[in-house]
Amino acid sequence: QMAVACGACFQADRLIFLTDVEGVLDMDQKRLPRLTATDALALSKSGVVSGGMEAKLHAGMSGIAKTIGAVHIVAGSQPSILERVLNNEDVGTTLVRE
């Protein structure tokens, strides 16, 4: 929530959540590379995501609804992960506007 508030205040182009998994996973445990708020809400309602990831999705959706351009959920342990996100590599999950 605090990261989203700061990102929105600064009108950030991107917000990056570093986590311990490679991104948002579907029911088959496969990474979902891109989600809209509608997609994220459906995952939450279906119970596919829960706990910390559900909180990240809700915070991310809030950021997208404000001024943040995109929210990335990526594994913080991956080598050079921030550089890779900023270079638009296909890593983690990116939340985008509809």
Coordinates of C-alpha atoms in Angstrom, one line a residue:
Q1 CA 0.0 0.0 0.0
M2 CA 2.8 2.4 0.9
A3 CA 4.7 1.6 -2.3
V4 CA 1.6 2.3 -4.4
A5 CA 0.9 5.6 -2.5
C6 CA 4.5 6.8 -3.1
G7 CA 4.4 5.6 -6.8
A8 CA 1.1 7.4 -7.4
C9 CA 2.3 10.6 -5.7
F10 CA 5.4 10.6 -7.9
Q11 CA 3.4 9.6 -11.0
A12 CA 5.7 6.7 -11.6
D13 CA 5.8 5.0 -14.9
R14 CA 6.4 1.7 -13.2
L15 CA 6.2 0.1 -9.8
I16 CA 8.2 -3.1 -9.1
F17 CA 7.3 -5.6 -6.4
L18 CA 10.1 -8.0 -5.6
T19 CA 8.8 -11.3 -4.3
D20 CA 9.9 -14.9 -3.8
V21 CA 8.1 -16.4 -6.8
E22 CA 8.6 -15.7 -10.5
G23 CA 5.3 -13.8 -10.8
V24 CA 1.6 -14.5 -10.7
L25 CA 0.9 -18.1 -11.3
D26 CA -2.3 -19.7 -12.8
M27 CA -4.0 -22.8 -11.5
D28 CA -1.4 -25.0 -13.3
Q29 CA 1.4 -23.0 -11.6
K30 CA 2.5 -21.4 -14.9
R31 CA 3.6 -17.8 -14.9
L32 CA 1.1 -15.3 -16.3
P33 CA 3.2 -12.7 -18.1
R34 CA 0.5 -9.9 -18.4
L35 CA -2.7 -9.2 -16.5
T36 CA -5.3 -6.5 -16.6
A37 CA -7.2 -5.4 -13.5
T38 CA -10.1 -7.5 -14.7
D39 CA -7.9 -10.6 -15.0
A40 CA -6.4 -10.0 -11.6
L41 CA -9.8 -9.6 -10.0
A42 CA -11.0 -12.9 -11.6
L43 CA -7.9 -14.7 -10.2
S44 CA -8.6 -13.4 -6.8
K45 CA -12.3 -14.2 -6.8
S46 CA -11.6 -17.7 -8.1
G47 CA -9.1 -18.4 -5.3
V48 CA -6.2 -19.1 -7.7
V49 CA -4.2 -16.4 -5.8
S50 CA -4.3 -15.8 -2.1
G51 CA -2.4 -14.4 0.8
G52 CA 0.6 -12.2 -0.1
M53 CA 0.1 -12.5 -3.8
E54 CA -3.5 -11.5 -3.5
A55 CA -2.4 -8.4 -1.5
K56 CA 0.1 -7.6 -4.2
L57 CA -2.5 -7.9 -6.9
H58 CA -4.9 -5.6 -5.1
A59 CA -2.2 -3.0 -4.4
G60 CA -1.1 -3.2 -8.0
M61 CA -4.7 -2.8 -9.3
S62 CA -5.0 0.3 -7.1
G63 CA -1.8 1.7 -8.5
I64 CA -2.9 1.1 -12.1
A65 CA -6.2 2.8 -11.3
K66 CA -4.3 5.9 -10.1
T67 CA -1.4 7.2 -12.1
I68 CA 1.1 4.3 -12.2
G69 CA 1.7 3.1 -15.8
A70 CA 2.5 -0.6 -15.0
V71 CA 3.1 -2.8 -12.0
H72 CA 5.7 -5.6 -12.2
I73 CA 5.7 -8.6 -9.9
V74 CA 9.0 -10.4 -10.2
A75 CA 11.3 -12.7 -8.3
G76 CA 13.8 -10.6 -6.4
S77 CA 16.3 -13.4 -6.4
Q78 CA 16.8 -13.5 -10.2
P79 CA 20.1 -12.1 -11.5
S80 CA 19.9 -8.5 -12.6
I81 CA 16.1 -8.5 -12.2
L82 CA 15.7 -4.8 -12.0
E83 CA 17.7 -4.2 -15.1
R84 CA 15.8 -6.9 -16.9
V85 CA 12.4 -5.3 -16.0
L86 CA 13.6 -1.9 -17.0
N87 CA 14.8 -3.4 -20.4
N88 CA 11.3 -4.8 -20.9
E89 CA 12.4 -8.4 -20.8
D90 CA 9.6 -11.0 -20.4
V91 CA 10.1 -11.6 -16.7
G92 CA 7.5 -11.9 -13.9
T93 CA 4.0 -10.6 -14.3
T94 CA 3.1 -7.1 -15.5
L95 CA -0.2 -5.5 -14.5
V96 CA -1.5 -3.0 -17.1
R97 CA -4.5 -0.9 -17.7
E98 CA -7.4 -2.4 -19.6

